[in-house]
Coordinates of C-alpha atoms (C1' of nucleotides) in Angstrom, one line a residue:
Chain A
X102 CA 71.8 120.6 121.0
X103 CA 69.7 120.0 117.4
X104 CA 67.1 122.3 118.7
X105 CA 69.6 124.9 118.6
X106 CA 70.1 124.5 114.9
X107 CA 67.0 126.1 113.8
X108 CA 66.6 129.0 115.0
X109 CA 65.1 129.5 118.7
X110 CA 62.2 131.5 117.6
X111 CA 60.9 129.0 115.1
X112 CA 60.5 126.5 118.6
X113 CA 58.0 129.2 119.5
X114 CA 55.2 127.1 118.5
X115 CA 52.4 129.6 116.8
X116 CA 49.5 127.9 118.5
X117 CA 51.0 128.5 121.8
X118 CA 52.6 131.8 121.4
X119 CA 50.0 134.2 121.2
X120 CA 48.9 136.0 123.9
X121 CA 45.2 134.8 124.3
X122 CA 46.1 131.2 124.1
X123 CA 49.1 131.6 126.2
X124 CA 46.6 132.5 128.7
X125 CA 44.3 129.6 128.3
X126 CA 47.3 127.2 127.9
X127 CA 49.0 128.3 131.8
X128 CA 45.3 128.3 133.1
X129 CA 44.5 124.8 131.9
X130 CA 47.6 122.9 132.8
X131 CA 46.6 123.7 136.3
X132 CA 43.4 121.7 136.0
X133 CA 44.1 118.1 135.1
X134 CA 39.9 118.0 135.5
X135 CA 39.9 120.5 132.9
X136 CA 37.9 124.3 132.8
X137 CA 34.3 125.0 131.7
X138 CA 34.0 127.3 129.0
X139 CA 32.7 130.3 131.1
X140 CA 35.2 129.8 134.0
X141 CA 38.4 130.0 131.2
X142 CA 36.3 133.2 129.6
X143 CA 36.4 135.0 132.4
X144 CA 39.8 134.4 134.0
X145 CA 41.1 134.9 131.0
X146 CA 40.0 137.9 130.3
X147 CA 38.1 136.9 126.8
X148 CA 35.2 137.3 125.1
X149 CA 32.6 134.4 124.1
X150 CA 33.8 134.6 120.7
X151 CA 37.2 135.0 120.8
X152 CA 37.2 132.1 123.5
X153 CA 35.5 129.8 120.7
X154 CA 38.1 130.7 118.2
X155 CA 41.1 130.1 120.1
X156 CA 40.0 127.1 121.6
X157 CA 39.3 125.9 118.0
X158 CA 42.9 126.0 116.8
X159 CA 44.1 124.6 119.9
X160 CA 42.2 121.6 119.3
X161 CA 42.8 121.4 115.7
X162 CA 47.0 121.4 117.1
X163 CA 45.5 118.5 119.8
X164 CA 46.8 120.9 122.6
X165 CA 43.6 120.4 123.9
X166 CA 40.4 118.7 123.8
X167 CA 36.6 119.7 124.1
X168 CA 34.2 117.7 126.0
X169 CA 31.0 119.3 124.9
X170 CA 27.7 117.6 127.1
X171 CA 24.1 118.7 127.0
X172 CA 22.7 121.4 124.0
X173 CA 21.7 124.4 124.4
X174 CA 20.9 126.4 127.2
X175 CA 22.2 123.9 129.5
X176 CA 24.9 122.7 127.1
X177 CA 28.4 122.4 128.7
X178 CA 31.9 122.3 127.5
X179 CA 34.7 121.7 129.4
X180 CA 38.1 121.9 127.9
X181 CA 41.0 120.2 128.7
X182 CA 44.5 120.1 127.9
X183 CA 46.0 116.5 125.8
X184 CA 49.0 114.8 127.4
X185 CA 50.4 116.2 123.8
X186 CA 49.2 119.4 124.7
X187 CA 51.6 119.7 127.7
X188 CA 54.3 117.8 126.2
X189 CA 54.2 120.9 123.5
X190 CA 53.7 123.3 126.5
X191 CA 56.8 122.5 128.4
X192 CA 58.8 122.6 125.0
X193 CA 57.2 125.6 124.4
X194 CA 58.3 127.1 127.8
X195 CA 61.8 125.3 127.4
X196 CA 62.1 127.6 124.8
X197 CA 61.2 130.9 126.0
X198 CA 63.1 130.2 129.3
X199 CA 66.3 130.2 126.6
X200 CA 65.0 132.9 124.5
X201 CA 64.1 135.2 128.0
X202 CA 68.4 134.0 129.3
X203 CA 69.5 134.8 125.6
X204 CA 68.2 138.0 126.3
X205 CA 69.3 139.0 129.5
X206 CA 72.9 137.5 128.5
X207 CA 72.8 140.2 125.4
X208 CA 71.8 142.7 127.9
X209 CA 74.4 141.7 130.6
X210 CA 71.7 141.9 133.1
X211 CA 70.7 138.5 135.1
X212 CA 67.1 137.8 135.5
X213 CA 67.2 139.1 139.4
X214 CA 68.0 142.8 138.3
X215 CA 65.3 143.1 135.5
X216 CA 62.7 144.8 138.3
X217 CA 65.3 147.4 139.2
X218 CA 66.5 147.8 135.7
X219 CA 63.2 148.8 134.2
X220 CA 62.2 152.5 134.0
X221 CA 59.8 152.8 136.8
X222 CA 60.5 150.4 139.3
X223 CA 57.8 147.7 140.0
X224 CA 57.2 147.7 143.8
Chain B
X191 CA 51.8 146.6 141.2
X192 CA 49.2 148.4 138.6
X193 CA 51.3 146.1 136.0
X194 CA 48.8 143.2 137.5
X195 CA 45.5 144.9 137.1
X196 CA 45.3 144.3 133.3
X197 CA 46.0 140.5 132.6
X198 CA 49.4 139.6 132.6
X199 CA 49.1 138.8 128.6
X200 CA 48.6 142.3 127.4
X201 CA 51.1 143.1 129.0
X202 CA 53.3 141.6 126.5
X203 CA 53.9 144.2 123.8
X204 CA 52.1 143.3 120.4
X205 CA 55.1 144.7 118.5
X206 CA 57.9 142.9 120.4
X207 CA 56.2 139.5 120.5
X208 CA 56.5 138.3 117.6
X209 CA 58.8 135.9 117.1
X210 CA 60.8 137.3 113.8
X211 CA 61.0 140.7 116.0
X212 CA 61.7 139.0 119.1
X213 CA 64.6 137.7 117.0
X214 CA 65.5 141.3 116.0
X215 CA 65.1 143.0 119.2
X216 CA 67.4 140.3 121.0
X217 CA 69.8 141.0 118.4
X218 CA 69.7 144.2 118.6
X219 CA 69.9 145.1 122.0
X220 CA 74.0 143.2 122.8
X221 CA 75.0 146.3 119.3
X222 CA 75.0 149.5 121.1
X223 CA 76.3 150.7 117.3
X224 CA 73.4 149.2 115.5
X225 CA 73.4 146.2 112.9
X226 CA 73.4 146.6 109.2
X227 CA 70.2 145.1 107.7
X228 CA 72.1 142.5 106.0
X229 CA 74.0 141.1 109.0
X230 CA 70.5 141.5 111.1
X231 CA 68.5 139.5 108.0
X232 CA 70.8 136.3 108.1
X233 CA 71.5 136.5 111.4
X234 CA 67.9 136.0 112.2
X235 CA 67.2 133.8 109.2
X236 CA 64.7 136.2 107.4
X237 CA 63.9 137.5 103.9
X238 CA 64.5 140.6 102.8
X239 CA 61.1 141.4 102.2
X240 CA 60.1 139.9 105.9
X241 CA 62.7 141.9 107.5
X242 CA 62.1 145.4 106.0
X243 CA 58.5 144.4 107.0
X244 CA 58.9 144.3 110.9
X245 CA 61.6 146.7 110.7
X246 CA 58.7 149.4 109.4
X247 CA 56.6 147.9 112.1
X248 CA 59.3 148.0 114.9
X249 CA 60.0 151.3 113.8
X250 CA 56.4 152.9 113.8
X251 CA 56.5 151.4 117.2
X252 CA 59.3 153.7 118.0
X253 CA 61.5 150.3 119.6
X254 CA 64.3 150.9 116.5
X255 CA 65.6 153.8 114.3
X256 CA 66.7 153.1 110.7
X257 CA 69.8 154.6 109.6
X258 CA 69.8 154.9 105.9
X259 CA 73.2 156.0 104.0
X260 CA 73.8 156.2 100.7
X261 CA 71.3 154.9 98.1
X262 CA 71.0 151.8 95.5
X263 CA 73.8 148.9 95.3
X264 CA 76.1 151.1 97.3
X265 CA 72.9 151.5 100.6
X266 CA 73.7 150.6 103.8
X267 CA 70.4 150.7 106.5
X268 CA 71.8 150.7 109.9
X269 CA 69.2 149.3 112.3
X270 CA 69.5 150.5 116.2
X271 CA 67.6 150.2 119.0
X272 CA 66.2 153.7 120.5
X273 CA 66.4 154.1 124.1
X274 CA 62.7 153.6 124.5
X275 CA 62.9 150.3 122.6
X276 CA 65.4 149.4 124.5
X277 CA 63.0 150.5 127.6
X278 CA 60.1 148.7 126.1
X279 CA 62.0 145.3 125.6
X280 CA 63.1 145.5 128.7
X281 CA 59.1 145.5 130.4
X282 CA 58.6 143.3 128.0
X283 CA 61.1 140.5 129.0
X284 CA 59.7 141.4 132.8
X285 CA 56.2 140.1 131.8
X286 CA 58.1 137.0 130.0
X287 CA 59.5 136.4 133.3
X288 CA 56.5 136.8 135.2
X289 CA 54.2 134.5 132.7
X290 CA 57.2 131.6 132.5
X291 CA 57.3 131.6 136.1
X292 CA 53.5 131.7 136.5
X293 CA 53.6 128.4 134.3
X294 CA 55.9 126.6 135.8
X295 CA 54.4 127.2 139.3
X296 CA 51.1 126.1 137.7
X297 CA 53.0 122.6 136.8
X298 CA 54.4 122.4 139.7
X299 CA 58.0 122.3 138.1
X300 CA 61.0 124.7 138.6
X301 CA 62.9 125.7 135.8
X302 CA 66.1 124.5 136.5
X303 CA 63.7 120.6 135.8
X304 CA 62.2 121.8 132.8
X305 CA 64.8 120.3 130.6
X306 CA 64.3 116.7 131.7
X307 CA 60.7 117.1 132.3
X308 CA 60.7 117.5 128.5
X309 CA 59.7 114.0 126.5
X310 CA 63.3 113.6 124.9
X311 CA 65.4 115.1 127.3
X312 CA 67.6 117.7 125.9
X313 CA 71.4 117.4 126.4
Chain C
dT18 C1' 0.6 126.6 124.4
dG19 C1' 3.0 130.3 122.7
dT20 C1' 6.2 133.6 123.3
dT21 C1' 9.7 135.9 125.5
dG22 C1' 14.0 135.5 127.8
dT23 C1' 18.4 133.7 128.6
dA24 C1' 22.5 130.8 128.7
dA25 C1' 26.2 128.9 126.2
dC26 C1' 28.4 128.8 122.6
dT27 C1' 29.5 129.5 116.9
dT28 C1' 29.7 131.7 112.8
dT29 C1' 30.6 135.6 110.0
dG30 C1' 32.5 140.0 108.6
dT31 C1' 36.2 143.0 108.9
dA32 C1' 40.5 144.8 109.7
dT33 C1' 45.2 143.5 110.5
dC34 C1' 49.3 140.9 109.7
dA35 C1' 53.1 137.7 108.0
dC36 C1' 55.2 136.2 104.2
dA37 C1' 57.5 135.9 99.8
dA38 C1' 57.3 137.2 95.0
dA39 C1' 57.9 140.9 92.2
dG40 C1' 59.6 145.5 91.8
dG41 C1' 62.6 149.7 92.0
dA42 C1' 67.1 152.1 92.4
dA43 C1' 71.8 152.6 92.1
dT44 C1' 76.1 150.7 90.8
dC45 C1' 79.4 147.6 88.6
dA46 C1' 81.6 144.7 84.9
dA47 C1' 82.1 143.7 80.1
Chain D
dT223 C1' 75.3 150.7 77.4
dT224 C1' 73.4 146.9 78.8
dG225 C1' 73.0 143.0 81.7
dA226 C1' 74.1 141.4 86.3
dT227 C1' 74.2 142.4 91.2
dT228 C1' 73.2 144.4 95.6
dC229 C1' 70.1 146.3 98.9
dC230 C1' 66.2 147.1 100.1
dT231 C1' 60.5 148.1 99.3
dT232 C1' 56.1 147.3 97.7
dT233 C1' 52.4 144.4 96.6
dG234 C1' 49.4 140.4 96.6
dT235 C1' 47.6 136.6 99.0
dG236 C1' 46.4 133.8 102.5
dA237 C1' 46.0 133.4 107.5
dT238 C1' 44.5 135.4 112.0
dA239 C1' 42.3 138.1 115.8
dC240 C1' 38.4 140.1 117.2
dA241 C1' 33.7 141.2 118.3
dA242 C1' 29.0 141.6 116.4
dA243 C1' 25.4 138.9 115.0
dG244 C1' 23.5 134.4 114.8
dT245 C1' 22.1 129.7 116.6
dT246 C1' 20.3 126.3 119.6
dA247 C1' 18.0 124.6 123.3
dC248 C1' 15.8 125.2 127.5
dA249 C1' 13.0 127.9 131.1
dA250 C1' 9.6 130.8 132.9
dC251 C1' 5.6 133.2 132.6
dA252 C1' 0.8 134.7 130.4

DNA sequence: TGTTGTAACTTTGTATCACAAAGGAATCAA
DNA sequence: TTGATTCCTTTGTGATACAAAGTTACAACA
């Protein structure tokens, strides 16, 4: 259990964990063709800029890679996740799956109840 | 279900996901009586510095209250959860759910594989 | 043939944040 | 009483998120 060692939120890889990327990461693992820059904008929710950003340091942590073709107007990049990428990905989601159960242990409530346990009530 | 208007990611609360306050929070919520900043600082593995930091931010946030006897050497901060932190954690671990789930349906895996769908399998 | 428009990103500027080193504040030990 | 110790806070710095402005190339029209 070495990955216990550390603490469990240092396994919370940075490049993963925020929100934004988060998004792009589930969306892309989906797609082993990968995602063109506009589709990811917009089903994630981001704008062109904060798109370009995150998708920098994604690639700079090989989660994924950019396949830019054509310049310009008709330029086109499609983004796709590395086979490191989702290697990192399922870590990653090994480790919030035990970070979400350490919770709910702490809180004596199991993950079934956690609708009916929040204030108002999620139909 | 207005919860999935807004993309799922914002739903998951700024001041909560990080992972040092992740780390708090979950320590915080299985002490009904509160934690003394000392015991909460090694228990999470953070500085003292780091963990009056997102202790200020957590409490702006209104998720903890700070306790504060006595003053110099002899101090002792008692950190508690407030019944709206304990509220907000508790939609916040909702959206975990929802987003870990949402990624392991997008790789086709359920969580009870993700451990030995991970490169070195975990014992 | 310019020149105006537009699509698809990138870069830049700013405001926020995480972190640890340095800084109180009170007490204790000699 | 002064130097060490405990328990935090503040400060300084480097990283980050975001969107506004910029860039590049093509397209359509006068």
């Amino acid at each position: 259990m070495e990955i216990l060692d550390k603490p469990l939120w240092n396994e919370l890889e940075k490049s993963i964990h925020e929100p934004a990327r988060l998004a792009i990461v589930t969306r892309l693992c989906a797609e082993k063709a990968g995602l063109g820059f506009q589709d990811l904008k917009s089903e994630c929710g981001l704008t062109d800029g904060n798109l370009s950003r995150h998708l920098k340091v994604l690639e700079e942590a090989s989660i994924i890679h950019l396949d830019k073709v054509g310049k310009g107007r008709k330029s086109h990049t499609c983004v796709k996740l590395t086979p490191d990428g989702r290697e990192a990905f399922l870590r990653y989601l090994y480790s919030l799956e035990k970070v979400l159960h350490g919770a709910l242990d702490a809180l004596e409530i199991n993950s079934h109840d956690l609708p009916s346990a929040l204030p108002l009530a999620v139909s």
